Short mmCIF file of C-alpha atoms and ligand atoms in Angstrom, two decimals:
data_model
loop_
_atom_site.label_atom_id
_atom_site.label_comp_id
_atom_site.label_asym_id
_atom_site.label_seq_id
_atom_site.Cartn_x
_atom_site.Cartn_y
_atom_site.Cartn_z
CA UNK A 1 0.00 0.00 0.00
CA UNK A 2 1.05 3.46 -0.99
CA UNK A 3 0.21 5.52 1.81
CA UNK A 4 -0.21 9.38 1.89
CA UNK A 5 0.58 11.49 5.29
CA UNK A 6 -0.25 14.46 6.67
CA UNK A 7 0.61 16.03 9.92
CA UNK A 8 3.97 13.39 10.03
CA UNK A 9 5.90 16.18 11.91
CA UNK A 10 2.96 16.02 15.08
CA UNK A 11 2.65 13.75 17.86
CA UNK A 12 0.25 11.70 16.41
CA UNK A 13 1.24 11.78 13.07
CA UNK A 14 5.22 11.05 13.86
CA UNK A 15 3.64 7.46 15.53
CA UNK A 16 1.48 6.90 12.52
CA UNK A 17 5.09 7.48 10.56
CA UNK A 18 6.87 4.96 12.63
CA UNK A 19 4.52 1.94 12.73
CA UNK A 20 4.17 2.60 8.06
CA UNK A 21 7.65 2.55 7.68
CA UNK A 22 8.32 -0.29 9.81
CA UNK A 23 5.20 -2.03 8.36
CA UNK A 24 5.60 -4.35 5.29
CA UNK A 25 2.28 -4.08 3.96
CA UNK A 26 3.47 -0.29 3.53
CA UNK A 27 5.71 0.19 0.06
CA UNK A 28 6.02 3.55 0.54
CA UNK A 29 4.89 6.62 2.35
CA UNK A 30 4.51 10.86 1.17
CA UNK A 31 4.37 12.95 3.78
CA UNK A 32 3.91 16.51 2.85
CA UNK A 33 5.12 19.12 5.62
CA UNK A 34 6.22 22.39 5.87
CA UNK A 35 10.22 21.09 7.53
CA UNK A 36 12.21 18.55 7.04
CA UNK A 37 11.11 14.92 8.25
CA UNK A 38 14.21 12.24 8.70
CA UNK A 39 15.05 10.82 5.56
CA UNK A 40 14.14 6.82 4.72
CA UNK A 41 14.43 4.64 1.67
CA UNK A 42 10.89 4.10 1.41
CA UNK A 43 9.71 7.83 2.64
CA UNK A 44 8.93 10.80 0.05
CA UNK A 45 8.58 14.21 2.39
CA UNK A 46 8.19 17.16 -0.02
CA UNK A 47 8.05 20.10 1.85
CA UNK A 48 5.36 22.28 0.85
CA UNK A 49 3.62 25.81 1.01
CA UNK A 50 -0.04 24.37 2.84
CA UNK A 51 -1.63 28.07 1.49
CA UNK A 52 -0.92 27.18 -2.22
CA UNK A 53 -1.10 23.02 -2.49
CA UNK A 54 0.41 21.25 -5.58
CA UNK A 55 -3.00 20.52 -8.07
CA UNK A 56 -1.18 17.99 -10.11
CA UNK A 57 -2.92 14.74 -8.95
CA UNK A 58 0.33 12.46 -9.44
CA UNK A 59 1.59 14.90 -6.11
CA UNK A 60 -1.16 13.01 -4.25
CA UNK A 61 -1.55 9.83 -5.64
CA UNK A 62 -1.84 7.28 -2.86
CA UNK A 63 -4.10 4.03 -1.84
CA UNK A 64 -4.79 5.09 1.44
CA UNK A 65 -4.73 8.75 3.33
CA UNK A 66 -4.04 9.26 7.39
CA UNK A 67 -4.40 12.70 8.21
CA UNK A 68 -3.50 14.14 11.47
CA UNK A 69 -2.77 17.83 10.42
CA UNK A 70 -4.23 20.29 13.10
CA UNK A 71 -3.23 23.43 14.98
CA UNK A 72 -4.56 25.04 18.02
CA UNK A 73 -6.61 28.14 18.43
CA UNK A 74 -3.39 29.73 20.31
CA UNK A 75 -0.69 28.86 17.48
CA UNK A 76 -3.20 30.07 15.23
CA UNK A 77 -3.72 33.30 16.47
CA UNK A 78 -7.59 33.29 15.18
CA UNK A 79 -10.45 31.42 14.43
CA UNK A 80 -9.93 32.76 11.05
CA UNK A 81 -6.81 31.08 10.75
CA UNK A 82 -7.54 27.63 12.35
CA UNK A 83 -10.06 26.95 10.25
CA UNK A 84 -8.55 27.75 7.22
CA UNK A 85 -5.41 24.84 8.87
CA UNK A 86 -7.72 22.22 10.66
CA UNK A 87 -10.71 22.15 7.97
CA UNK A 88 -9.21 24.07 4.63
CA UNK A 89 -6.31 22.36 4.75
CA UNK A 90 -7.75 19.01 5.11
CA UNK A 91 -10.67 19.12 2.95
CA UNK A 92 -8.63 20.43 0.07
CA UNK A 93 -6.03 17.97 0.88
CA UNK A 94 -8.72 15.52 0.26
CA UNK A 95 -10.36 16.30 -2.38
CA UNK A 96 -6.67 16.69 -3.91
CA UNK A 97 -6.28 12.89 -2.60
CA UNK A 98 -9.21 11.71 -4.26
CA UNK A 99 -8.35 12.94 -7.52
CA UNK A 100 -5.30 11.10 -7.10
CA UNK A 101 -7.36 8.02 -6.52
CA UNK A 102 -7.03 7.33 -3.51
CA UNK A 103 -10.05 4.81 -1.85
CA UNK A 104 -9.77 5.42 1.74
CA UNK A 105 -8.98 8.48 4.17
CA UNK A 106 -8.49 8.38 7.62
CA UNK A 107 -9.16 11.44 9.48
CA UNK A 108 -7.79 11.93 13.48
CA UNK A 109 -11.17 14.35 14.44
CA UNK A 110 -11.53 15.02 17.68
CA UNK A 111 -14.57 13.99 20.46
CA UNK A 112 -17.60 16.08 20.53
CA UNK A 113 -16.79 17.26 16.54
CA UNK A 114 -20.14 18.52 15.55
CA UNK A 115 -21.36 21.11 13.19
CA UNK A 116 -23.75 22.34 15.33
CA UNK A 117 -22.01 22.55 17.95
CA UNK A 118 -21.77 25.64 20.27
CA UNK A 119 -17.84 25.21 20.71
CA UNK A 120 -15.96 26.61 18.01
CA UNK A 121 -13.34 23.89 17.58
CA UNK A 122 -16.22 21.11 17.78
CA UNK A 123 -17.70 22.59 15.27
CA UNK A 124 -14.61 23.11 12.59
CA UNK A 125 -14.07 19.23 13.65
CA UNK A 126 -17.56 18.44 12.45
CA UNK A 127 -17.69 20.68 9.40
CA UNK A 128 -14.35 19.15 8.46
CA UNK A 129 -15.65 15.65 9.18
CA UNK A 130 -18.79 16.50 7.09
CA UNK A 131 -16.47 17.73 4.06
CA UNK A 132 -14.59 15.06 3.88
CA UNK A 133 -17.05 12.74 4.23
CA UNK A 134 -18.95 14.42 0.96
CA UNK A 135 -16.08 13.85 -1.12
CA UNK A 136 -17.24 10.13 -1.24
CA UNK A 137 -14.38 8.06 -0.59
CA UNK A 138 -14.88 4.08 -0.74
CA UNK A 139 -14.06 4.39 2.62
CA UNK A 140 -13.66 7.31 5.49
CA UNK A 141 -12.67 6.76 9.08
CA UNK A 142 -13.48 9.31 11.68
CA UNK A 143 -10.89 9.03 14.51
CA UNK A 144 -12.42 10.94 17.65
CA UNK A 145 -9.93 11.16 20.36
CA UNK A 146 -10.36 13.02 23.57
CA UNK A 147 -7.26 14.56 25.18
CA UNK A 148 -4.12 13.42 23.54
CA UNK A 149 -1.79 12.30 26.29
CA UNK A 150 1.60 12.48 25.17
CA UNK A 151 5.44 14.46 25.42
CA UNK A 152 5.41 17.69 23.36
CA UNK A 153 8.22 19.94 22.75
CA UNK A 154 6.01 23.10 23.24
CA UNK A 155 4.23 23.47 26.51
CA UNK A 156 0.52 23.39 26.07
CA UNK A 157 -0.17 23.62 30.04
CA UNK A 158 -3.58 23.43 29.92
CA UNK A 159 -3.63 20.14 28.10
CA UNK A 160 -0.62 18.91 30.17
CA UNK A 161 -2.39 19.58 33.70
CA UNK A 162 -5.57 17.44 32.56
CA UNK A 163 -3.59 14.72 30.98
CA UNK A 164 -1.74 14.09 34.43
CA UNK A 165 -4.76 14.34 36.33
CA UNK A 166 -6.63 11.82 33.53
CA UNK A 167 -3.61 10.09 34.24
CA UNK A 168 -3.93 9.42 38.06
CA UNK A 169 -7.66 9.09 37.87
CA UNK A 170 -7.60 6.68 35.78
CA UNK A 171 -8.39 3.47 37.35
CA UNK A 172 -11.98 5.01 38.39
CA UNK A 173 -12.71 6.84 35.09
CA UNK A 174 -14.82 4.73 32.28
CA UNK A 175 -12.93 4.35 29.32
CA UNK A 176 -14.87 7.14 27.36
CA UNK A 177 -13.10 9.57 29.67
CA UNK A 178 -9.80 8.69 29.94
CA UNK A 179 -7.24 11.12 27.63
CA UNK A 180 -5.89 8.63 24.43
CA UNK A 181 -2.23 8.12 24.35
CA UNK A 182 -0.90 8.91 20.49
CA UNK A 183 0.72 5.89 19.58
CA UNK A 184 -2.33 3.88 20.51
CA UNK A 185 -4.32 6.34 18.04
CA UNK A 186 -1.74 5.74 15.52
CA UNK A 187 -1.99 2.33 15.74
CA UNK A 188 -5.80 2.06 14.81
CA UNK A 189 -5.76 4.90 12.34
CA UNK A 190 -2.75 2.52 10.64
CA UNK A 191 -4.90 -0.36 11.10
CA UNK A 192 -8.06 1.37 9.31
CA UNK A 193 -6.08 2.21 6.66
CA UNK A 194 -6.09 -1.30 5.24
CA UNK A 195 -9.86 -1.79 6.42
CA UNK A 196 -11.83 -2.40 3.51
CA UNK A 197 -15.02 -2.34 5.13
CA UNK A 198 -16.77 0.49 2.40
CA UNK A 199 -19.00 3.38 4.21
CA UNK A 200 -18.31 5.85 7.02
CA UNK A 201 -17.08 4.03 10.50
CA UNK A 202 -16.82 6.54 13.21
CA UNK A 203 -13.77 5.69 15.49
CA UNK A 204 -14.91 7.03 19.50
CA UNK A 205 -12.60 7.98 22.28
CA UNK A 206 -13.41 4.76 24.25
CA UNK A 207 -12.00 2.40 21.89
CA UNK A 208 -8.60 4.26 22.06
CA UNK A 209 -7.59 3.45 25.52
N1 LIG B 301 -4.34 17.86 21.49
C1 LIG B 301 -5.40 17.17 21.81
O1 LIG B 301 -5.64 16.85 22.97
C2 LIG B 301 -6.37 16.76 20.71
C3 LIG B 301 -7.55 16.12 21.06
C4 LIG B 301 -8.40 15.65 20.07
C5 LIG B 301 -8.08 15.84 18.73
N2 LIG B 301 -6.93 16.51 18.40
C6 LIG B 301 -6.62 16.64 16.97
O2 LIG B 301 -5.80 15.55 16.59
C7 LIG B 301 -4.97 15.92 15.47
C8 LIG B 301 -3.53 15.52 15.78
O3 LIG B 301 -3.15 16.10 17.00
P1 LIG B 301 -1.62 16.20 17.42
O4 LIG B 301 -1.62 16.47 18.86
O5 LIG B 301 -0.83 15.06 16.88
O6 LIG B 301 -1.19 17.54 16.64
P2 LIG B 301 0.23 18.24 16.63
O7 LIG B 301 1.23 17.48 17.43
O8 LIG B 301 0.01 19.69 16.94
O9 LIG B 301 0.66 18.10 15.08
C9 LIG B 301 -0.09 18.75 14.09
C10 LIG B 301 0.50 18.52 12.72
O10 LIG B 301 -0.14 19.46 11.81
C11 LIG B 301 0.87 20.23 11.18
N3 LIG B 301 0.47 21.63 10.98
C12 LIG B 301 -0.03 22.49 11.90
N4 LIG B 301 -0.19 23.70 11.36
C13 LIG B 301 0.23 23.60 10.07
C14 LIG B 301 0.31 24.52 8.99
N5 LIG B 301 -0.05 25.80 9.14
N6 LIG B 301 0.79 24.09 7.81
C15 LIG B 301 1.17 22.80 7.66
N7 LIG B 301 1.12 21.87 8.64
C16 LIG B 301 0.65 22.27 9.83
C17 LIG B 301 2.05 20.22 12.14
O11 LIG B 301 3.21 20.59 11.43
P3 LIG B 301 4.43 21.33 12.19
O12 LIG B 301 5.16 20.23 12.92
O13 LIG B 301 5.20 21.92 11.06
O14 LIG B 301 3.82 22.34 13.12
C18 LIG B 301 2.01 18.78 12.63
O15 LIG B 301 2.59 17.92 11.68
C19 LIG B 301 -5.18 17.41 15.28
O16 LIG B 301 -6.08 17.62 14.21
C20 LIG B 301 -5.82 17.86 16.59
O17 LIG B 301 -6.68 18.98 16.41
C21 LIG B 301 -6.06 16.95 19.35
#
């Protein structure tokens, strides 16, 4: 399987980049990013300009498409500009994908993503989710994680004071509230990507853990 990647540079993303290349039903992977990504015989990691995307469809040719892109509202700077990154980005990166034939695309959302939603981030997540979903793939995977637990090089303090406190409660907390550790999310979003179950199959936060 040729396998397309975007967001390889993230914490989710570099996982989902570890397990392909060490996977042998993988041939090869493109990851598109915006720095350089260690090099590897079977890795292609053009780095592009996300505000004016390649059109060519032989740029985005692939079997199968994991995408874990994403910003925060804070790195941002406004809502303007994280929705253009979180659902621009990945919708046109789709529809790009598509065109370049690929059958399946697996897309890391986030819990709660709804488009009518009265959180603003829920609601890019679900208009995102929505958009790719209407670009008719054989086959699209929502991935819904809650809080991603996992080492950063930026401090995000909010998100690293609930994932140690989702840490120690976690023996009394159900599984749908427990944060989801990145490699584990990596692992099924690998996984999906050689599902060939056809349709939409929504991914929750529960079966994460
Ligand atoms: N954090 C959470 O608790 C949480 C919870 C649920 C869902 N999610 C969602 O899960 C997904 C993956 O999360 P993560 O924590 O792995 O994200 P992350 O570590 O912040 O990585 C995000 C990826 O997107 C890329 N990216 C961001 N802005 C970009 C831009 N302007 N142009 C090109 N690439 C850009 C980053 O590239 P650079 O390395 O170049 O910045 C990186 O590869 C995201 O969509 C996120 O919204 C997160």
């Amino acid at each position: 399987m040729h396998l397309l990647l975007l967001g390889a540079s993230g914490l989710v993303g570099s996982h989902v980049l570890k397990l392909a290349l060490a996977d042998p039903r993988v041939t090869s992977v493109t990851a598109p990013t915006r720095r350089p990504l260690p090099q590897h015989p079977r890795l292609s990691a053009p780095i592009l300009d996300f505000d004016n995307l390649p059109q060519d469809p032989a740029v985005w040719a692939a079997d199968a498409v994991i995408c874990a892109l994403g910003t925060t509202l804070k790195v941002a700077g406004s809502r303007e500009r994280f929705y253009r990154i979180d659902h621009d980005y990945t919708v046109e990166i789709a529809r790009l994908a598509k065109a370049g034939g690929a059958k399946s695309f697996v897309l890391n959302s986030a819990k709660g993503a709804d488009v009518k939603s009265a959180i603003f981030y829920s609601r890019v997540k679900g208009e995102t989710e929505k958009d790719v979903v209407a670009l008719g793939f054989e086959r699209t995977v929502l991935v819904r994680p809650g809080l991603i637990d996992g080492p950063r090089p930026e401090p995000r303090p909010a998100e690293q004071f609930f994932g140690s406190l989702l840490r120690l409660l976690k023996p009394v907390l159900p599984r749908s509230l427990q944060a989801n550790r990145p490699e584990t999310i990596a692992r099924v979003m690998l996984d999906q990507a050689f599902s060939t179950v056809p349709g939409v199959t929504d991914i929750s936060s529960d079966a994460l853990v």
